[in-house]
C-alpha positions as semicolon CSV with decimal commas, in nm:
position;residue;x (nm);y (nm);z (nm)
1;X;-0,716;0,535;-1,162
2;X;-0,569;0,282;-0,940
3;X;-0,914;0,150;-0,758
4;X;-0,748;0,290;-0,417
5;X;-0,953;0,481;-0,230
6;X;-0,767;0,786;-0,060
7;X;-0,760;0,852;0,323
8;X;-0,861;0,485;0,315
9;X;-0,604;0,322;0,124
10;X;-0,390;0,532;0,092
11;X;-0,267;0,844;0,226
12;X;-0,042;1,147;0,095
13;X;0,214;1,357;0,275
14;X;0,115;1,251;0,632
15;X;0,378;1,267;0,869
16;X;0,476;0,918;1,079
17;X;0,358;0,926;1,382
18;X;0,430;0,648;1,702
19;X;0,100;0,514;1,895
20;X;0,110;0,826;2,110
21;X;0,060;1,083;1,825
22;X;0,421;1,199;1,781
23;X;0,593;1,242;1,486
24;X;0,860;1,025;1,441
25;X;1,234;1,145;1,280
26;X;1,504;0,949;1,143
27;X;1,886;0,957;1,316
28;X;1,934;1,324;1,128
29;X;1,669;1,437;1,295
30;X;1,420;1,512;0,994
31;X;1,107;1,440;1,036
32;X;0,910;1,163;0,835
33;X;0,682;1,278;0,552
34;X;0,684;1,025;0,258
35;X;0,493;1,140;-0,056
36;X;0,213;0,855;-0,021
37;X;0,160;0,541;0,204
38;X;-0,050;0,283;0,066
39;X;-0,180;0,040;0,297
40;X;-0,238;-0,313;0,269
41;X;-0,541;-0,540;0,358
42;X;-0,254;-0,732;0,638
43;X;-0,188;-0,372;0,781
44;X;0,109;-0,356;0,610
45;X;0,225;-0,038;0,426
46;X;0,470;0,081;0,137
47;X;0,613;0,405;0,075
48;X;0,651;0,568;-0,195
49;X;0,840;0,878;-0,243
50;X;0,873;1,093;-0,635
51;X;1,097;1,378;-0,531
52;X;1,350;1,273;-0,822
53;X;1,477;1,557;-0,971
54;X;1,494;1,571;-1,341
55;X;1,645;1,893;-1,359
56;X;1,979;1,672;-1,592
57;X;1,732;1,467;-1,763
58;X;1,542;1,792;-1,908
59;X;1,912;1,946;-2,009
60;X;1,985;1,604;-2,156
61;X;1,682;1,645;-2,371
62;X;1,753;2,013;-2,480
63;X;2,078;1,980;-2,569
64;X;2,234;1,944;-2,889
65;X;2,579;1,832;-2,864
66;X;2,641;1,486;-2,754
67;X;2,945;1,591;-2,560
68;X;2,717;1,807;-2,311
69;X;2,442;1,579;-2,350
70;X;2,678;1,234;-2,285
71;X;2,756;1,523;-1,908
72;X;2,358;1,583;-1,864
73;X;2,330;1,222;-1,940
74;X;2,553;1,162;-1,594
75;X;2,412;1,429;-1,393
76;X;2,086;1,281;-1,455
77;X;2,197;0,939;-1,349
78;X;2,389;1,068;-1,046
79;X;2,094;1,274;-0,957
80;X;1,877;0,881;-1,001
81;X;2,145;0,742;-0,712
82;X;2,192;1,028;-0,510
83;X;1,804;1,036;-0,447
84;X;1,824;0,679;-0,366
85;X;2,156;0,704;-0,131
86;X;1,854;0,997;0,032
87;X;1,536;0,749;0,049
88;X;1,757;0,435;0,165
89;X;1,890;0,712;0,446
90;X;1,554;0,763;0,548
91;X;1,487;0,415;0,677
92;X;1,112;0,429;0,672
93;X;1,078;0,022;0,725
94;X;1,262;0,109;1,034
95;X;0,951;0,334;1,156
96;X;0,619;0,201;0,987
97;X;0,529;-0,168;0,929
98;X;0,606;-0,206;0,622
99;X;0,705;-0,435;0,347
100;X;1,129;-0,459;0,342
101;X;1,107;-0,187;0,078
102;X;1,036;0,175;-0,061
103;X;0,924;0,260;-0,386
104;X;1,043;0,539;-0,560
105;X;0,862;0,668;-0,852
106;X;1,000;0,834;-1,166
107;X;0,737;1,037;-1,286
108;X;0,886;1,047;-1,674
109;X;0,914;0,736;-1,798
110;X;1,153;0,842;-2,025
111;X;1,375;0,967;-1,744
112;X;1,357;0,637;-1,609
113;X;1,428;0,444;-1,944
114;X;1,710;0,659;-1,981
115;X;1,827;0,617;-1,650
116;X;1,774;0,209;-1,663
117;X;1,956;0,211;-2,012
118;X;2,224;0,441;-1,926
119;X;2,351;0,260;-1,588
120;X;2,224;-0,110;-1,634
121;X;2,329;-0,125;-1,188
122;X;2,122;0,122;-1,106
123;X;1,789;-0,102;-1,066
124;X;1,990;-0,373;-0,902
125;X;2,194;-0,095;-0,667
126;X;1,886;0,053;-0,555
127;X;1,763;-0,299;-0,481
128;X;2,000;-0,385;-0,228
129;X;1,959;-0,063;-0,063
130;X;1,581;-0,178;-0,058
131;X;1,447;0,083;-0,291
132;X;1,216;0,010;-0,590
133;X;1,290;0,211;-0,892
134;X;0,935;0,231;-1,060
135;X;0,787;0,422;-1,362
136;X;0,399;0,524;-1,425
137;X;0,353;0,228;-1,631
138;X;0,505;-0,014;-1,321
139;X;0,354;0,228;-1,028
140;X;0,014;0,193;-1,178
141;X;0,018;-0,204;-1,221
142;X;0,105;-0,241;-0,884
143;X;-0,122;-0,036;-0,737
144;X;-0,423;-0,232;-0,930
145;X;-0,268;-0,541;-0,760
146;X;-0,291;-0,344;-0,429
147;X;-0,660;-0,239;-0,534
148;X;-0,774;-0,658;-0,620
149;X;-0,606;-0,762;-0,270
150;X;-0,794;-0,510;-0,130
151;X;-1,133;-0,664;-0,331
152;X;-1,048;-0,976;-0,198
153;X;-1,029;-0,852;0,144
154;X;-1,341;-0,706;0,108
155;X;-1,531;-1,030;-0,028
156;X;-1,351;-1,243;0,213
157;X;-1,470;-0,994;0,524
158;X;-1,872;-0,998;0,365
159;X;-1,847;-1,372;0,360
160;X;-1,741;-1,351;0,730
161;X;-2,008;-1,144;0,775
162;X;-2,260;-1,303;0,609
163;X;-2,143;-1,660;0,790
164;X;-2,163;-1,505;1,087
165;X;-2,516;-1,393;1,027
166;X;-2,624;-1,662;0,905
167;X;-2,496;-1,865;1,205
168;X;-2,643;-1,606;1,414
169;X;-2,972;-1,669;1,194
170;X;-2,968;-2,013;1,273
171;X;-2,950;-2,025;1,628
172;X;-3,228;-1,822;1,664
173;X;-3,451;-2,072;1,435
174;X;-3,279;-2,383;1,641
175;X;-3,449;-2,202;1,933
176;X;-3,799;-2,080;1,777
177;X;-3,849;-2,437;1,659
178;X;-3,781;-2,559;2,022
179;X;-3,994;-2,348;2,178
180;X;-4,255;-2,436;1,931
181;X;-4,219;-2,801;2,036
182;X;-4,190;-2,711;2,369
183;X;-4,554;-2,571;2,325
184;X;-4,665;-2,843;2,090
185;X;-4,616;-3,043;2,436
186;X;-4,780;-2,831;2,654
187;X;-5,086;-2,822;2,389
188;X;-5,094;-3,186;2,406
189;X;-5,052;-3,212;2,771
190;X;-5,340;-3,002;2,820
191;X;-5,505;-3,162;2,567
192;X;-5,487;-3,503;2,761
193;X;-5,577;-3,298;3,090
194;X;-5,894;-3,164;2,909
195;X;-5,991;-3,517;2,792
């Protein structure tokens, strides 16, 4: 739904690899598989990793009693930063080039509404630690953005094209029309032989 075209534009749960073919790890030693890399017309890419677990949100919804609720309510918010303490540990900018960030989708948007509403740092917190907390709603409106600059790449690389042809076209007819004179001369020198 995005416009993206995958393997193209994007790419899911490929490991990072350096110029040689190796996959790359982070200082623990795991090795780098982000969710999905989308790339960018500039060769840029962003990450963007949705292994949030929603296991409190889903007992916050169940529940009945705000006491235990008000505790699921927590979990699921510690759950939101833990994840992000995780991504920010995995220092993927480090490793691809990418933008100074990684996005990491909430796949409910409830759970993220909740999550926003319930801890009004959290957005901000995972901001310095260079994460971008993002529901469907945002995920999707930024990859359309992704998908026009990648429409403008497009149109920008056919009118290269097409300039370049059209130069190429050019020269040639410069040089036909030459020659043509070029025998318009001889045609007239022989002409004035003849005579």
């Amino acid at each position: 739904a995005s416009g993206l075209t995958k393997n193209r534009e994007y790419f899911i749960q490929e490991y990072i690899k350096d110029d040689s073919g190796k996959i790359l790890q982070n200082e623990k030693g795991e090795k780098l598989r982000p969710d999905v890399i989308v790339h960018y017309p500039d060769n840029k890419k962003i990450v963007i990793d949705s292994k949030v677990s929603l296991v409190g949100y889903e007992k916050f919804c169940s529940e009945k009693d705000p006491i235990v609720q008000k505790k699921y309510l927590d979990e699921h918010v510690r759950s939101v930063r833990q994840h992000i303490e995780q991504l920010s540990g995995k220092n993927y900018q480090k490793h691809l080039e990418s933008l100074d960030f990684v996005i990491m989708f909430m796949p409910v948007e409830p759970a993220y509404l909740t999550a926003m509403q319930t801890d009004n740092s959290l957005w901000k917190d995972a901001y310095d630690k260079k994460i971008l907390l993002i529901s469907p709603t945002n995920l999707i409106a930024a990859l359309k953005i992704i998908a026009e600059l990648w429409k403008q790449e497009n149109r920008n690389r056919n009118a290269r094209e097409i300039a370049k042809q059209s130069g190429n076209l050019y020269d040639k007819f410069v040089a036909f029309t030459e020659e043509l004179l070029e025998l318009g001369r001889h045609i007239e020198r022989t002409q004035k032989s003849y005579d």
